[in-house]
Amino acid sequence: MSKYLDLSLKEIHELLKKGEITPTILVNECFEKIENSNLNAFINTYKDYALLEAKKLEEMNVPDDILFGIPIAIKDNIMVKDMKCTCASRMLDNFVSIYDAGCIDYIKDHHMIIVGKTNMDEFAMGSTSETSYYGAPHNPWNYNKTTGGSSGGSAAVVSIGIVPLALGSDTGGSVRQPSSFCGIVGMKPTYGRISRHGLVAYGSSLDQVGVMSRNVYENAILLNAISHLDKRDLTSFDTDIDFTREIDKPLENFKVAIPSFFISDIIDPEVKEKIMNIKKILEDNKIQVDIVDIKYIDKTAILYQIIAMGEASSNLARFDGIKYGYSYPNPASLDDLYKKTRRYGFGEEVKRRIMVGSYLLSGENAKIYYNKALEIRDDLKKNFLDAFKKYDLIIGPTAARCAYDLGMNQNDPLKGFMDDILVMHANMGGFPSLSMPIGLNRENLPIGLQIIGNLYKEDTIYQLASFIEKKVKFDSKKVRNGI
Amino acid sequence: MEYRKTIGIEVHCELKTKEKIFSPSLSNYGSIANTNANIIDMAYPGVLPQFNSEVLSFAIKACHVLNLNITKKMHFDRKNYFYADNPKNFQITQNETPIGTNGYVEIDINGKKKKIEILEMHIEEDTCKSVHSDKYSLLDYNRAGVPLIEIVTKPCMESALEAVKYLEKLRELLLYAGVSDCKIEEGSMRCDTNVSISKTNELGTKIEVKNIGSISNVGEAINYEAKRQEEILEKGEKLREETRRFDDKTRTTILMRVKETGNDYRYFPEPDIPYVNLTDDFIHDAINELSRMPDERRKDYEKSGILPINIEKIIANKEISDYLENFLDINLVIASNLLLGDIQSYLNKNNLKIEDTKLTHQKFRDLVNKLDKKEINNKIFKDILIDIMETSKDIDDIICDKGLNVSFDDNLLNSIIDNVLSNNEKIISDYKNGNTRSAKALMGLIMKEGKGKIDPSAANEKLMEKLNSL
């Protein structure tokens, strides 16, 4: 089996340019790896399509675009025309998309080759990918551990080296937490950076498409490719900057903050130790690192849940058995159609969140819970903006602990919520945030560093991330070579 | 003591924008079912609302003519409820920040003016049109996402007449603002009426009557409903809050559903649409596009001497009234008579609109001026109407080509009359002997000689003058 996909994108591109390899070779290697892996990371793969696309590309001159011909995996809640888009739900088990998401337009424009749709928590609701109708994916670092979620499949396939790049979605850490658990780089950009057109909505005011890769540079390259203003998403914007522009520039007068909550007792000691190690590396390189208090930072996870579930209860109302997707056969009435379609079409966690969300928006509750959550969200955002007046970036762990055993969170809906507590602030405030691997724990499971930037400051995040990447020299190949 | 009626009205009007409010699908009425529907209208997974700012401009115009305060910073809300005609199972509407608040419409009740107060006006999207049969229902997504405005009055009307007058006036204003077709029969205007009766100052139990198919039926429904409620109260029974519909055949109201304790629509701000900030410039630009409102036009028509009955006919036909706006400087009585009379019948007969014909503004202006100056008479106009409407020739050419050019040259007229008189002494003496029909015979001869080149009324006048002086 060839191992071209283990090379960097720059190296692959050189080989493609020289004609030493072809996109078909890359696609074949990718599918060999898929067929040899048992991670349950894909829901559907598209080998015939991928080979056909590869063949088309071979008739073209290789352009100066290092994404050309690169296989990519897409989370199964992002629409790709003529491919199924299941959201890991029985509700959409047979749903074939008739349109491309905004970000997919650009994936195709760059001649990347979509090889499959990845496993995830049902409708992105979960942090272990176990709520998937198709069963949970497995963590490449340890088969019995969770990949995290909800973009668990995307994290797993990048981690194991099936594809160099993948797209996920991040409503409350769903790109960053599995990236942390699987030892890869995952970025949730500023809210509105990537069009949400074609991303199946969970919590509309929190959702963002995210990019997942093996290293920082390639992450920035993929973000460059798919960030655009899209009139089909009124919250999207365009700033036209090159996210790689600050990479390798000296970190002069850089100031970094670590919120005290991010290194408090809720954090696993091994994780905390690695974070403190990063602090030391930075300080050794004359970067000021302060431990700061940010008001509300420890209290907003529950508010995040109120907003996400409230919005989800409304967003998922469209799955009613009338227009598409699963439809309960021969219902007795319209109400019966609604009830049975949703009873049998949705899994338990989705139904739980819809029920709680509906309750939170009911009557006076909307004022007590949802509107109140929106108010405090504004305050939280303001507190972060204040911090960014003094500091370039905020860092901390991505997750309080490393990947844990599959099945651990089942039947305890509250446990999974612990996975949100360090990552959802970025969604609440719309801030860009990246997770990158900084080492392994004693069980050889990856530990992730989270870097949160001010609005639109992805380039600054990449600058620090790239610097740290060079210092910690995390060996991502370890997982592929057998630990 | 008698029961007093209290009436409040909610009107939904479809705005006639080119595209739908949250998708680029066309918004026109009468297309083949489900041809104006895209992934947004059908609530596909992953789609988001787009925004058609033409809707804002239309809504601002409506606010202006209804004297509403315009909310400059506003947002949209989701109204969540499950129904088959509601593709997303939520409707995007304005719950917290309606675009218009606290306005009024002035009506005239037997010469007395009354202001009907409007509580608010908000923007929302229409649902699918559904057609029900025994075993199934059909949905037409063409209507899903058509922009609507909903106009809600205070419970301030006291009679069916007031309600009818209010609706007529509202319809007229929205029509003239150019924002809606206001066709109840096509569903582009829908009226829901709240009726309660009471003997005290406290309002009685509110009963809603929906789906009323015409403005006059609103009046009938109100009177029927008030009487029905009175009969129930007089029996000593209690009323309950309910929704009824007006039945066209039986001319009665029929129970649809009893209202349960406050519908729970789980409103919350629509996260996919950013807040809208209306700038003063945007508002002014929209208002500046408004044409003149009916009452202003009525004043001009009155001043020009158009009969009251014709004034109302013109106002009721906005196309004619709009056409007249181009001709306020010429004889409006003649112009309106032409438009309401022969031109209208020509258009109706041929199923045309005025802009489909060859009648240019210049031609119409010429025509009216020639009639006004008596250069042509009504008979000639009727003779040349088809040529005016169907050829590009100007009026003079048409008259000339048809040999209808009437001379107002006194010399020509005098010589023709003198010639006829000198050759027909017998007839003249008959006339002198009291045979009045002889004058007609002379006129015939004169007109024959003049071959349509002379004006009959002028000729007649001149002939009588000459005969009587002989």
PDB file of C-alpha atoms in Angstrom, chain A residues 79 95 98-99 191 196-200 204-205 231-235 310-311 313-315 317-320 322-324 334 338 342 358 361-363 366 370-371 374, chain B residues 22 24 39-51 78 80 82-90 96 139 141 264-274:
ATOM      1  CA  MET A  79     -25.017  18.799   2.124  1.00  0.00           C
ATOM      2  CA  PHE A  95     -32.128  11.309   2.328  1.00  0.00           C
ATOM      3  CA  ILE A  98     -30.224  17.825  -4.069  1.00  0.00           C
ATOM      4  CA  TYR A  99     -27.829  20.690  -3.442  1.00  0.00           C
ATOM      5  CA  TYR A 191     -19.281  32.865  13.565  1.00  0.00           C
ATOM      6  CA  ARG A 196     -23.896  27.766   7.053  1.00  0.00           C
ATOM      7  CA  HIS A 197     -25.943  27.288   3.893  1.00  0.00           C
ATOM      8  CA  GLY A 198     -26.231  23.521   3.631  1.00  0.00           C
ATOM      9  CA  LEU A 199     -25.186  22.782   7.192  1.00  0.00           C
ATOM     10  CA  VAL A 200     -28.149  21.117   8.882  1.00  0.00           C
ATOM     11  CA  SER A 204     -28.433  28.424  14.585  1.00  0.00           C
ATOM     12  CA  SER A 205     -26.803  31.227  16.565  1.00  0.00           C
ATOM     13  CA  LYS A 231     -25.754  35.656   0.282  1.00  0.00           C
ATOM     14  CA  ARG A 232     -27.556  32.449   1.196  1.00  0.00           C
ATOM     15  CA  ASP A 233     -26.426  32.909   4.803  1.00  0.00           C
ATOM     16  CA  LEU A 234     -27.295  36.355   6.152  1.00  0.00           C
ATOM     17  CA  THR A 235     -24.862  35.919   9.055  1.00  0.00           C
ATOM     18  CA  GLY A 310     -34.277  26.070  22.417  1.00  0.00           C
ATOM     19  CA  GLU A 311     -33.083  26.720  18.877  1.00  0.00           C
ATOM     20  CA  SER A 313     -36.403  22.369  19.140  1.00  0.00           C
ATOM     21  CA  SER A 314     -37.449  24.823  16.440  1.00  0.00           C
ATOM     22  CA  ASN A 315     -34.843  23.847  13.816  1.00  0.00           C
ATOM     23  CA  ALA A 317     -39.501  20.820  13.714  1.00  0.00           C
ATOM     24  CA  ARG A 318     -39.261  20.548   9.919  1.00  0.00           C
ATOM     25  CA  PHE A 319     -38.722  16.790  10.152  1.00  0.00           C
ATOM     26  CA  ASP A 320     -42.389  15.885  10.128  1.00  0.00           C
ATOM     27  CA  ILE A 322     -44.434  15.278   5.009  1.00  0.00           C
ATOM     28  CA  LYS A 323     -41.732  16.558   2.706  1.00  0.00           C
ATOM     29  CA  TYR A 324     -38.706  14.241   2.899  1.00  0.00           C
ATOM     30  CA  LEU A 334     -51.912  14.398  10.675  1.00  0.00           C
ATOM     31  CA  TYR A 338     -46.162  13.877  13.383  1.00  0.00           C
ATOM     32  CA  ARG A 342     -40.764  11.797  15.201  1.00  0.00           C
ATOM     33  CA  SER A 358     -39.633  23.185  23.719  1.00  0.00           C
ATOM     34  CA  LEU A 361     -39.435  28.303  25.092  1.00  0.00           C
ATOM     35  CA  SER A 362     -42.942  27.605  26.359  1.00  0.00           C
ATOM     36  CA  GLY A 363     -45.054  30.502  27.600  1.00  0.00           C
ATOM     37  CA  ALA A 366     -39.027  31.943  27.183  1.00  0.00           C
ATOM     38  CA  TYR A 370     -34.131  31.736  26.818  1.00  0.00           C
ATOM     39  CA  ASN A 371     -34.186  35.541  26.921  1.00  0.00           C
ATOM     40  CA  LEU A 374     -29.325  35.644  25.644  1.00  0.00           C
TER      41      LEU A 374
ATOM     42  CA  PHE B  22     -37.052  34.819   2.371  1.00  0.00           C
ATOM     43  CA  PRO B  24     -35.600  34.174  -4.530  1.00  0.00           C
ATOM     44  CA  ILE B  39     -35.363  24.341  -1.318  1.00  0.00           C
ATOM     45  CA  ILE B  40     -35.962  27.279   1.016  1.00  0.00           C
ATOM     46  CA  ASP B  41     -39.727  27.320   0.447  1.00  0.00           C
ATOM     47  CA  MET B  42     -39.817  23.572   0.992  1.00  0.00           C
ATOM     48  CA  ALA B  43     -37.799  23.854   4.225  1.00  0.00           C
ATOM     49  CA  TYR B  44     -35.035  21.515   3.132  1.00  0.00           C
ATOM     50  CA  PRO B  45     -32.554  20.590   5.847  1.00  0.00           C
ATOM     51  CA  GLY B  46     -29.655  23.043   5.873  1.00  0.00           C
ATOM     52  CA  VAL B  47     -31.350  25.991   4.176  1.00  0.00           C
ATOM     53  CA  LEU B  48     -31.458  29.459   5.694  1.00  0.00           C
ATOM     54  CA  PRO B  49     -33.699  32.419   4.997  1.00  0.00           C
ATOM     55  CA  GLN B  50     -32.452  35.043   2.564  1.00  0.00           C
ATOM     56  CA  PHE B  51     -33.983  38.487   2.677  1.00  0.00           C
ATOM     57  CA  ARG B  78     -40.133  32.466  14.988  1.00  0.00           C
ATOM     58  CA  ASN B  80     -43.562  27.662  16.312  1.00  0.00           C
ATOM     59  CA  PHE B  82     -47.063  22.241  13.613  1.00  0.00           C
ATOM     60  CA  TYR B  83     -49.350  22.257  10.636  1.00  0.00           C
ATOM     61  CA  ALA B  84     -49.060  20.693   7.213  1.00  0.00           C
ATOM     62  CA  ASP B  85     -49.170  24.039   5.407  1.00  0.00           C
ATOM     63  CA  ASN B  86     -46.275  25.358   7.502  1.00  0.00           C
ATOM     64  CA  PRO B  87     -43.157  23.837   5.863  1.00  0.00           C
ATOM     65  CA  LYS B  88     -40.625  24.604   8.599  1.00  0.00           C
ATOM     66  CA  ASN B  89     -43.246  24.104  11.290  1.00  0.00           C
ATOM     67  CA  PHE B  90     -42.381  27.599  12.327  1.00  0.00           C
ATOM     68  CA  GLU B  96     -41.718  41.802  19.459  1.00  0.00           C
ATOM     69  CA  LEU B 139     -50.139  21.467  -0.739  1.00  0.00           C
ATOM     70  CA  TYR B 141     -45.717  25.644  -2.021  1.00  0.00           C
ATOM     71  CA  ASP B 264     -48.228  28.543  23.028  1.00  0.00           C
ATOM     72  CA  TYR B 265     -46.270  29.558  19.959  1.00  0.00           C
ATOM     73  CA  ARG B 266     -42.876  29.443  21.704  1.00  0.00           C
ATOM     74  CA  TYR B 267     -41.817  32.708  20.086  1.00  0.00           C
ATOM     75  CA  PHE B 268     -38.136  33.555  20.040  1.00  0.00           C
ATOM     76  CA  PRO B 269     -35.985  35.887  17.914  1.00  0.00           C
ATOM     77  CA  GLU B 270     -35.106  34.370  14.511  1.00  0.00           C
ATOM     78  CA  PRO B 271     -31.354  33.729  14.818  1.00  0.00           C
ATOM     79  CA  ASP B 272     -30.768  33.397  11.071  1.00  0.00           C
ATOM     80  CA  ILE B 273     -31.820  36.967  10.245  1.00  0.00           C
ATOM     81  CA  PRO B 274     -29.745  39.821  11.685  1.00  0.00           C
TER      82      PRO B 274
END
